[in-house]
Amino acid sequence: MSPRAPTLASAPDDRAGALLTIDLAAVVENWRRLKKQAPGTDVGAVVKADAYGLGMVQVAQALKAAGCVTFYVAHLDEAVALRAAVGATPRIVCMHGPAPGKTERDFAGFNVIPVLSSPQQIKAWRTFASTNDVLMESFVQVDTGMQRLGLTPAEFAAHMDDPDGFLGLHPLALMSHLACADTPAHPLNKQQLDRFFSALGTFRGRFPDARGSLANSAGLLLGPAWHFQFARPGIALYGSHPENPPADGKPRWPVVPVVRLLARILQVRRVDQAGPVGYGATVQAPDGAKLATVSMGYADGLLRSAGAGGHGLLDGLRVPILGRVSMDLTTFDVSAVAESAAQPGQFIEVIGTTHTVDDLAREAGTVGYEILTSLGSRYHRRYLPAPAAKP
Ligand SMILES: *Cc1c(COP(=O)(O)O)cnc(C)c1O
């Protein structure tokens, strides 16, 4: 008798330590709101890093169905996987661009638009395009005040002065990236806008049809001057606020929450003798406290820094994390919760509509970006579908 591989008899929900629900209708709604903010701009979607941890394939397919035609990723491998998911039509822009002399052929093969950010990338792309008679569009990136990627002002000027500097390129857009868009009053926003505007004017002297691309999510909220023709929002699509809370107490840009994260209670105990909780014995549980330990830890993206000050929701009540977050386990103080609601098998909501990604980020001393991109792979994931696209 040949041994047969066993098959699982239990439901995935019953095995998983935590449940992650991703609302694709909310992603689509967030995209529509940004699009409404910038009529006349091609508002795309940044789906790098697996759509900020939420699933690039599912997110891109939902947004494509809603009418999004331009997607941005960081890596070529992301672009190749995305091409398989969305088919031949959508524009895919790869922000890290080619490894000079090495990956140009794959950009052409998968019809991925490279962002060219250095003299080396530009030169290698020119050589590739002319050797192979490739007439492909590209983005050219200039640095306007971030010292990260993009041609420096001097490099840009040198390329403009050299009649062959951009020879054989078919730049669809000139691009730059904002350093402080999440802080609307920061003076660098206007400086970067001015520098970009001037570079684009120069660039259009050579390429009259070149479009501009400057804004991320927060950039779209700075005002129409920042919109240009291609916008690259990411974080707002995923339900995290793109801008810091306004100092004047004005309401924030309305994002629809996308993520719900529920951690399963493995055990509940009544402390019968006051004592320390968790690794390092950093916190004392008082006599009589009721503690619930859930199946979620830093290996699942519940950051260790959430240990002091983080909390969840159980039966509508705030329950604080007690002691250190371990790799697979976290203990909450559920003393305030009714006996019937604090039972093994029930769930503590770690992220939801009242305790949001941004709330958890604040408690952990970080930003929504890091919370989302840290979400673990051990969750049972559920996707709530976006409604069918309107004809
Ligand atoms: C990640 C990224 C974006 C998206 O930014 P959000 O703040 O998430 O909207 C846009 N442009 C570039 C160059 C990026 O790296």
CSV table of C-alpha atoms and ligand atoms in Angstrom, one decimal:
chain,number,residue,atom,x,y,z
A,1,MET,CA,0.0,0.0,0.0
A,2,SER,CA,1.5,3.4,-1.0
A,3,PRO,CA,1.4,5.9,1.8
A,4,ARG,CA,-1.1,8.7,1.2
A,5,ALA,CA,-0.4,12.3,2.1
A,6,PRO,CA,-2.8,13.3,4.8
A,7,THR,CA,-5.3,16.0,4.1
A,8,LEU,CA,-6.5,18.7,6.5
A,9,ALA,CA,-9.9,18.1,8.0
A,10,SER,CA,-10.3,21.4,9.9
A,11,ALA,CA,-11.3,24.8,8.6
A,12,PRO,CA,-8.5,27.3,8.0
A,13,ASP,CA,-10.3,29.8,10.3
A,14,ASP,CA,-10.0,27.2,13.2
A,15,ARG,CA,-6.3,26.6,12.7
A,16,ALA,CA,-5.2,30.2,12.2
A,17,GLY,CA,-4.0,32.1,15.2
A,18,ALA,CA,-5.4,35.3,13.8
A,19,LEU,CA,-7.7,36.5,11.1
A,20,LEU,CA,-6.9,39.3,8.7
A,21,THR,CA,-9.8,40.7,6.7
A,22,ILE,CA,-9.0,43.0,3.8
A,23,ASP,CA,-11.8,45.1,2.4
A,24,LEU,CA,-11.2,45.6,-1.3
A,25,ALA,CA,-14.3,47.7,-1.6
A,26,ALA,CA,-12.7,50.1,0.8
A,27,VAL,CA,-9.5,50.2,-1.2
A,28,VAL,CA,-11.5,51.0,-4.3
A,29,GLU,CA,-13.4,53.7,-2.4
A,30,ASN,CA,-10.2,55.3,-1.2
A,31,TRP,CA,-8.9,55.3,-4.7
A,32,ARG,CA,-12.1,57.0,-6.0
A,33,ARG,CA,-11.8,59.7,-3.3
A,34,LEU,CA,-8.3,60.5,-4.4
A,35,LYS,CA,-9.3,60.5,-8.0
A,36,LYS,CA,-12.1,62.9,-7.3
A,37,GLN,CA,-9.6,65.1,-5.6
A,38,ALA,CA,-7.5,65.4,-8.8
A,39,PRO,CA,-9.7,65.4,-11.8
A,40,GLY,CA,-7.7,65.3,-15.0
A,41,THR,CA,-4.8,63.5,-13.3
A,42,ASP,CA,-4.0,59.9,-14.0
A,43,VAL,CA,-4.4,58.7,-10.4
A,44,GLY,CA,-2.6,55.3,-10.3
A,45,ALA,CA,-1.9,52.9,-7.5
A,46,VAL,CA,1.3,52.1,-5.8
A,47,VAL,CA,1.2,48.3,-5.1
A,48,LYS,CA,4.8,47.7,-4.1
A,49,ALA,CA,5.7,45.5,-1.1
A,50,ASP,CA,2.7,43.3,-1.9
A,51,ALA,CA,0.4,46.3,-1.8
A,52,TYR,CA,1.8,47.4,1.6
A,53,GLY,CA,1.3,43.9,2.9
A,54,LEU,CA,-2.3,43.5,1.8
A,55,GLY,CA,-1.9,41.4,-1.3
A,56,MET,CA,-0.7,42.9,-4.6
A,57,VAL,CA,-2.7,40.6,-6.9
A,58,GLN,CA,-6.0,41.0,-5.1
A,59,VAL,CA,-5.6,44.8,-4.7
A,60,ALA,CA,-4.5,45.4,-8.3
A,61,GLN,CA,-7.2,43.3,-9.8
A,62,ALA,CA,-9.9,45.1,-7.7
A,63,LEU,CA,-8.5,48.5,-8.7
A,64,LYS,CA,-8.1,47.5,-12.4
A,65,ALA,CA,-11.8,46.5,-12.4
A,66,ALA,CA,-12.6,49.9,-11.0
A,67,GLY,CA,-10.8,51.7,-13.8
A,68,CYS,CA,-7.3,52.2,-12.5
A,69,VAL,CA,-4.9,52.0,-15.5
A,70,THR,CA,-1.4,52.8,-14.0
A,71,PHE,CA,0.3,50.8,-11.3
A,72,TYR,CA,3.6,51.4,-9.6
A,73,VAL,CA,6.0,48.9,-8.0
A,74,ALA,CA,9.5,49.1,-6.7
A,75,HIS,CA,11.1,45.9,-8.0
A,76,LEU,CA,11.2,44.2,-11.4
A,77,ASP,CA,10.1,40.9,-9.8
A,78,GLU,CA,7.0,42.7,-8.5
A,79,ALA,CA,6.3,44.1,-11.9
A,80,VAL,CA,6.6,40.6,-13.5
A,81,ALA,CA,4.1,39.2,-11.0
A,82,LEU,CA,1.8,42.1,-11.4
A,83,ARG,CA,1.9,41.7,-15.2
A,84,ALA,CA,0.6,38.1,-14.8
A,85,ALA,CA,-2.1,39.3,-12.5
A,86,VAL,CA,-3.5,42.3,-14.5
A,87,GLY,CA,-2.8,41.2,-18.1
A,88,ALA,CA,-1.3,43.1,-20.9
A,89,THR,CA,-3.2,46.4,-20.8
A,90,PRO,CA,-2.4,48.3,-17.6
A,91,ARG,CA,0.6,50.5,-17.4
A,92,ILE,CA,3.2,49.2,-15.0
A,93,VAL,CA,5.9,51.6,-13.8
A,94,CYS,CA,8.9,50.1,-11.9
A,95,MET,CA,10.3,52.8,-9.7
A,96,HIS,CA,13.8,51.3,-9.0
A,97,GLY,CA,14.4,51.0,-12.8
A,98,PRO,CA,16.8,48.5,-14.4
A,99,ALA,CA,20.1,47.2,-13.1
A,100,PRO,CA,22.2,48.9,-15.8
A,101,GLY,CA,23.2,46.5,-18.5
A,102,LYS,CA,21.5,43.5,-16.8
A,103,THR,CA,17.7,43.7,-16.7
A,104,GLU,CA,16.7,46.0,-19.6
A,105,ARG,CA,15.6,43.1,-21.7
A,106,ASP,CA,13.1,42.0,-19.1
A,107,PHE,CA,11.6,45.5,-18.8
A,108,ALA,CA,10.9,45.3,-22.5
A,109,GLY,CA,9.8,41.7,-22.5
A,110,PHE,CA,7.2,42.3,-19.8
A,111,ASN,CA,6.3,45.8,-21.0
A,112,VAL,CA,7.4,47.4,-17.8
A,113,ILE,CA,8.1,51.2,-17.8
A,114,PRO,CA,11.4,51.9,-16.2
A,115,VAL,CA,12.0,54.9,-13.9
A,116,LEU,CA,15.5,56.0,-14.9
A,117,SER,CA,17.1,57.7,-11.9
A,118,SER,CA,20.9,57.8,-12.6
A,119,PRO,CA,23.2,58.6,-15.5
A,120,GLN,CA,24.2,54.9,-15.5
A,121,GLN,CA,20.6,53.8,-15.9
A,122,ILE,CA,19.9,56.3,-18.6
A,123,LYS,CA,23.0,55.4,-20.6
A,124,ALA,CA,22.3,51.6,-20.3
A,125,TRP,CA,18.7,52.1,-21.4
A,126,ARG,CA,19.7,54.2,-24.4
A,127,THR,CA,22.2,51.6,-25.4
A,128,PHE,CA,19.7,48.8,-25.0
A,129,ALA,CA,17.0,50.7,-26.9
A,130,SER,CA,19.1,51.7,-29.8
A,131,THR,CA,20.8,48.2,-30.1
A,132,ASN,CA,17.5,46.5,-30.1
A,133,ASP,CA,15.3,49.1,-31.9
A,134,VAL,CA,13.1,49.3,-28.8
A,135,LEU,CA,10.7,52.2,-28.7
A,136,MET,CA,9.6,52.0,-25.1
A,137,GLU,CA,8.4,54.8,-22.8
A,138,SER,CA,10.2,55.6,-19.6
A,139,PHE,CA,10.0,57.9,-16.6
A,140,VAL,CA,13.0,60.1,-15.8
A,141,GLN,CA,13.5,60.9,-12.1
A,142,VAL,CA,15.1,64.1,-10.8
A,143,ASP,CA,15.9,64.8,-7.2
A,144,THR,CA,14.3,67.9,-5.9
A,145,GLY,CA,15.3,67.9,-2.3
A,146,MET,CA,15.4,64.4,-0.8
A,147,GLN,CA,18.9,63.1,-1.7
A,148,ARG,CA,17.6,59.7,-2.4
A,149,LEU,CA,17.0,58.6,-6.0
A,150,GLY,CA,17.0,60.7,-9.1
A,151,LEU,CA,19.4,62.8,-11.2
A,152,THR,CA,21.0,65.6,-9.1
A,153,PRO,CA,20.3,69.1,-10.4
A,154,ALA,CA,23.8,69.1,-11.9
A,155,GLU,CA,23.4,65.8,-13.6
A,156,PHE,CA,20.0,66.9,-15.0
A,157,ALA,CA,21.5,70.1,-16.4
A,158,ALA,CA,24.4,68.2,-17.9
A,159,HIS,CA,21.9,65.8,-19.7
A,160,MET,CA,19.9,68.7,-20.9
A,161,ASP,CA,23.0,70.5,-22.3
A,162,ASP,CA,24.2,67.4,-24.1
A,163,PRO,CA,22.2,67.0,-27.3
A,164,ASP,CA,22.7,63.2,-26.9
A,165,GLY,CA,22.0,63.2,-23.2
A,166,PHE,CA,18.5,61.7,-23.5
A,167,LEU,CA,18.9,60.5,-27.1
A,168,GLY,CA,16.7,57.5,-28.0
A,169,LEU,CA,14.6,57.9,-24.8
A,170,HIS,CA,10.9,58.3,-25.1
A,171,PRO,CA,10.2,59.9,-21.7
A,172,LEU,CA,6.5,59.6,-20.8
A,173,ALA,CA,7.1,61.7,-17.7
A,174,LEU,CA,9.5,63.5,-15.5
A,175,MET,CA,9.2,62.4,-11.9
A,176,SER,CA,10.2,63.4,-8.5
A,177,HIS,CA,9.3,62.5,-4.9
A,178,LEU,CA,8.2,64.7,-2.0
A,179,ALA,CA,10.0,64.4,1.4
A,180,CYS,CA,7.5,66.1,3.6
A,181,ALA,CA,4.1,65.9,2.0
A,182,ASP,CA,2.7,64.5,5.2
A,183,THR,CA,3.4,67.9,6.8
A,184,PRO,CA,1.5,70.4,4.6
A,185,ALA,CA,3.1,73.5,6.2
A,186,HIS,CA,6.6,72.3,5.7
A,187,PRO,CA,8.5,74.8,3.5
A,188,LEU,CA,10.2,72.0,1.5
A,189,ASN,CA,6.9,71.1,-0.2
A,190,LYS,CA,6.8,74.4,-2.0
A,191,GLN,CA,10.6,74.4,-2.7
A,192,GLN,CA,10.3,70.9,-4.2
A,193,LEU,CA,7.3,72.0,-6.3
A,194,ASP,CA,9.2,75.0,-7.6
A,195,ARG,CA,12.3,73.0,-8.5
A,196,PHE,CA,10.2,70.3,-10.2
A,197,PHE,CA,8.1,72.8,-12.1
A,198,SER,CA,11.3,74.5,-13.4
A,199,ALA,CA,12.9,71.1,-14.3
A,200,LEU,CA,9.7,70.0,-16.1
A,201,GLY,CA,9.7,73.3,-18.1
A,202,THR,CA,13.3,72.7,-19.2
A,203,PHE,CA,12.5,69.0,-20.0
A,204,ARG,CA,9.5,70.0,-22.2
A,205,GLY,CA,11.8,72.2,-24.2
A,206,ARG,CA,13.2,68.8,-25.5
A,207,PHE,CA,10.2,66.6,-25.0
A,208,PRO,CA,7.1,68.8,-25.4
A,209,ASP,CA,4.7,65.9,-24.5
A,210,ALA,CA,6.4,64.9,-21.3
A,211,ARG,CA,4.0,64.6,-18.4
A,212,GLY,CA,4.9,65.3,-14.7
A,213,SER,CA,4.6,63.0,-11.7
A,214,LEU,CA,5.3,64.4,-8.2
A,215,ALA,CA,2.5,63.5,-5.8
A,216,ASN,CA,2.2,60.5,-3.5
A,217,SER,CA,-1.0,60.2,-1.3
A,218,ALA,CA,-0.1,63.2,0.8
A,219,GLY,CA,1.0,65.1,-2.2
A,220,LEU,CA,-2.4,64.8,-3.7
A,221,LEU,CA,-3.8,66.6,-0.6
A,222,LEU,CA,-1.4,69.5,-0.8
A,223,GLY,CA,-3.4,71.1,-3.7
A,224,PRO,CA,-3.9,71.1,-7.4
A,225,ALA,CA,-0.4,72.6,-8.1
A,226,TRP,CA,1.1,69.3,-6.9
A,227,HIS,CA,-1.0,67.0,-9.0
A,228,PHE,CA,0.5,67.1,-12.5
A,229,GLN,CA,-0.5,64.4,-14.8
A,230,PHE,CA,0.5,61.2,-13.0
A,231,ALA,CA,-0.1,60.7,-9.3
A,232,ARG,CA,1.3,57.8,-7.3
A,233,PRO,CA,-0.8,57.2,-4.2
A,234,GLY,CA,-0.2,54.2,-1.9
A,235,ILE,CA,-0.9,54.5,1.8
A,236,ALA,CA,-4.2,56.3,1.5
A,237,LEU,CA,-5.6,53.4,-0.6
A,238,TYR,CA,-4.8,51.1,2.3
A,239,GLY,CA,-6.8,53.0,4.9
A,240,SER,CA,-4.0,54.8,6.7
A,241,HIS,CA,-4.1,58.6,6.9
A,242,PRO,CA,-1.5,60.1,4.6
A,243,GLU,CA,-1.0,63.4,6.5
A,244,ASN,CA,-0.1,64.0,10.1
A,245,PRO,CA,-3.0,65.2,12.2
A,246,PRO,CA,-3.6,68.9,11.4
A,247,ALA,CA,-2.4,71.2,14.1
A,248,ASP,CA,-5.5,73.4,13.7
A,249,GLY,CA,-7.8,70.5,14.7
A,250,LYS,CA,-9.4,70.3,11.3
A,251,PRO,CA,-10.8,66.9,10.4
A,252,ARG,CA,-8.4,64.7,8.5
A,253,TRP,CA,-8.8,63.6,4.9
A,254,PRO,CA,-11.4,60.8,5.1
A,255,VAL,CA,-9.9,57.4,4.5
A,256,VAL,CA,-12.0,54.3,4.7
A,257,PRO,CA,-10.5,51.6,7.0
A,258,VAL,CA,-9.4,48.6,5.0
A,259,VAL,CA,-7.9,46.1,7.5
A,260,ARG,CA,-9.4,44.2,10.4
A,261,LEU,CA,-7.1,42.0,12.4
A,262,LEU,CA,-8.4,39.6,15.0
A,263,ALA,CA,-6.2,37.6,17.4
A,264,ARG,CA,-7.4,34.4,18.8
A,265,ILE,CA,-7.4,33.9,22.6
A,266,LEU,CA,-5.6,30.7,23.5
A,267,GLN,CA,-5.9,30.9,27.2
A,268,VAL,CA,-7.5,33.0,29.9
A,269,ARG,CA,-6.3,33.0,33.5
A,270,ARG,CA,-7.2,34.7,36.7
A,271,VAL,CA,-4.0,35.7,38.5
A,272,ASP,CA,-4.2,34.1,41.9
A,273,GLN,CA,-0.9,35.5,43.1
A,274,ALA,CA,0.5,38.9,41.9
A,275,GLY,CA,3.5,38.3,39.6
A,276,PRO,CA,5.4,39.3,36.5
A,277,VAL,CA,4.0,38.8,33.0
A,278,GLY,CA,6.1,37.6,30.0
A,279,TYR,CA,9.7,37.8,29.1
A,280,GLY,CA,12.0,40.0,31.2
A,281,ALA,CA,9.3,40.2,33.9
A,282,THR,CA,8.9,43.8,33.0
A,283,VAL,CA,5.3,44.3,34.3
A,284,GLN,CA,3.5,43.0,37.4
A,285,ALA,CA,0.0,41.5,37.1
A,286,PRO,CA,-1.9,42.4,40.2
A,287,ASP,CA,-3.7,39.8,42.3
A,288,GLY,CA,-7.0,39.0,40.8
A,289,ALA,CA,-6.3,40.4,37.3
A,290,LYS,CA,-7.7,38.5,34.4
A,291,LEU,CA,-5.2,37.9,31.5
A,292,ALA,CA,-5.9,36.6,28.0
A,293,THR,CA,-3.0,35.3,25.9
A,294,VAL,CA,-3.5,35.5,22.1
A,295,SER,CA,-1.9,33.7,19.3
A,296,MET,CA,-0.1,36.6,17.8
A,297,GLY,CA,3.4,38.1,18.3
A,298,TYR,CA,6.1,40.0,16.6
A,299,ALA,CA,6.6,37.3,14.1
A,300,ASP,CA,3.1,38.2,12.9
A,301,GLY,CA,3.9,41.9,12.8
A,302,LEU,CA,2.7,42.9,16.2
A,303,LEU,CA,5.7,45.0,16.9
A,304,ARG,CA,7.6,44.6,20.2
A,305,SER,CA,7.4,48.3,20.6
A,306,ALA,CA,3.6,47.9,20.9
A,307,GLY,CA,4.2,46.1,24.2
A,308,ALA,CA,4.2,49.3,26.2
A,309,GLY,CA,1.1,51.3,25.4
A,310,GLY,CA,-0.6,49.1,22.8
A,311,HIS,CA,-4.1,47.8,23.2
A,312,GLY,CA,-6.9,45.9,21.5
A,313,LEU,CA,-10.6,45.7,21.8
A,314,LEU,CA,-12.6,42.9,23.4
A,315,ASP,CA,-16.4,43.1,23.7
A,316,GLY,CA,-16.2,46.8,22.9
A,317,LEU,CA,-13.7,47.5,25.7
A,318,ARG,CA,-10.1,48.7,25.5
A,319,VAL,CA,-7.8,45.9,26.7
A,320,PRO,CA,-4.1,46.9,27.2
A,321,ILE,CA,-1.2,44.7,26.2
A,322,LEU,CA,0.6,43.6,29.4
A,323,GLY,CA,4.3,42.9,29.3
A,324,ARG,CA,6.5,42.2,26.3
A,325,VAL,CA,5.2,41.0,23.0
A,326,SER,CA,6.8,37.6,22.3
A,327,MET,CA,7.3,35.9,19.0
A,328,ASP,CA,4.1,34.1,18.8
A,329,LEU,CA,2.2,35.2,21.9
A,330,THR,CA,0.9,38.4,23.5
A,331,THR,CA,-0.9,38.9,26.8
A,332,PHE,CA,-3.7,41.4,27.3
A,333,ASP,CA,-5.2,42.5,30.5
A,334,VAL,CA,-8.9,41.7,30.1
A,335,SER,CA,-9.9,42.3,33.8
A,336,ALA,CA,-12.6,44.7,32.7
A,337,VAL,CA,-14.3,42.3,30.3
A,338,ALA,CA,-17.2,40.1,31.2
A,339,GLU,CA,-16.5,36.4,31.9
A,340,SER,CA,-18.6,35.3,28.9
A,341,ALA,CA,-16.7,37.6,26.5
A,342,ALA,CA,-13.2,36.6,27.5
A,343,GLN,CA,-13.0,33.0,26.6
A,344,PRO,CA,-10.5,30.9,24.7
A,345,GLY,CA,-11.4,30.8,21.0
A,346,GLN,CA,-12.8,34.3,21.1
A,347,PHE,CA,-10.9,37.2,19.4
A,348,ILE,CA,-9.3,40.4,20.5
A,349,GLU,CA,-9.5,43.0,17.7
A,350,VAL,CA,-6.0,44.5,17.3
A,351,ILE,CA,-6.8,46.6,14.2
A,352,GLY,CA,-10.3,47.6,13.1
A,353,THR,CA,-12.5,50.6,12.6
A,354,THR,CA,-12.4,52.0,16.1
A,355,HIS,CA,-8.8,51.0,16.8
A,356,THR,CA,-7.2,51.7,13.5
A,357,VAL,CA,-3.9,51.0,11.8
A,358,ASP,CA,-2.9,54.6,12.7
A,359,ASP,CA,-3.9,54.1,16.3
A,360,LEU,CA,-1.7,51.0,16.6
A,361,ALA,CA,1.1,52.7,14.8
A,362,ARG,CA,1.0,55.6,17.3
A,363,GLU,CA,1.0,53.2,20.3
A,364,ALA,CA,4.0,51.4,18.8
A,365,GLY,CA,5.9,54.6,18.0
A,366,THR,CA,5.8,54.1,14.3
A,367,VAL,CA,3.7,54.9,11.2
A,368,GLY,CA,0.9,53.0,9.4
A,369,TYR,CA,3.3,52.1,6.6
A,370,GLU,CA,5.4,50.0,8.9
A,371,ILE,CA,2.4,48.3,10.6
A,372,LEU,CA,0.9,47.3,7.3
A,373,THR,CA,4.1,46.1,5.6
A,374,SER,CA,4.9,44.1,8.8
A,375,LEU,CA,1.7,42.1,8.7
A,376,GLY,CA,2.6,38.5,9.0
A,377,SER,CA,2.1,35.5,6.8
A,378,ARG,CA,0.5,33.3,9.4
A,379,TYR,CA,-2.9,35.0,9.4
A,380,HIS,CA,-5.9,33.4,7.8
A,381,ARG,CA,-6.7,36.1,5.1
A,382,ARG,CA,-10.1,36.9,4.0
A,383,TYR,CA,-10.8,39.4,1.2
A,384,LEU,CA,-14.1,41.3,1.1
A,385,PRO,CA,-14.8,41.8,-2.7
A,386,ALA,CA,-15.2,45.2,-4.3
A,387,PRO,CA,-18.7,45.6,-5.9
A,388,ALA,CA,-18.7,44.9,-9.6
A,389,ALA,CA,-17.4,47.8,-11.7
A,390,LYS,CA,-20.0,50.2,-13.0
A,391,PRO,CA,-20.3,50.0,-16.8
B,1,LIG,C1,6.1,54.5,-2.0
B,1,LIG,C2,6.1,55.6,-3.0
B,1,LIG,C3,4.9,56.3,-3.3
B,1,LIG,C4,3.6,56.1,-2.5
B,1,LIG,O1,3.7,56.9,-1.4
B,1,LIG,P1,2.5,56.9,-0.3
B,1,LIG,O2,3.0,57.9,0.7
B,1,LIG,O3,2.3,55.6,0.2
B,1,LIG,O4,1.3,57.4,-1.0
B,1,LIG,C5,5.0,57.2,-4.3
B,1,LIG,N1,6.1,57.5,-5.0
B,1,LIG,C6,7.3,56.8,-4.7
B,1,LIG,C7,8.6,57.2,-5.4
B,1,LIG,C8,7.3,55.9,-3.7
B,1,LIG,O5,8.5,55.3,-3.3
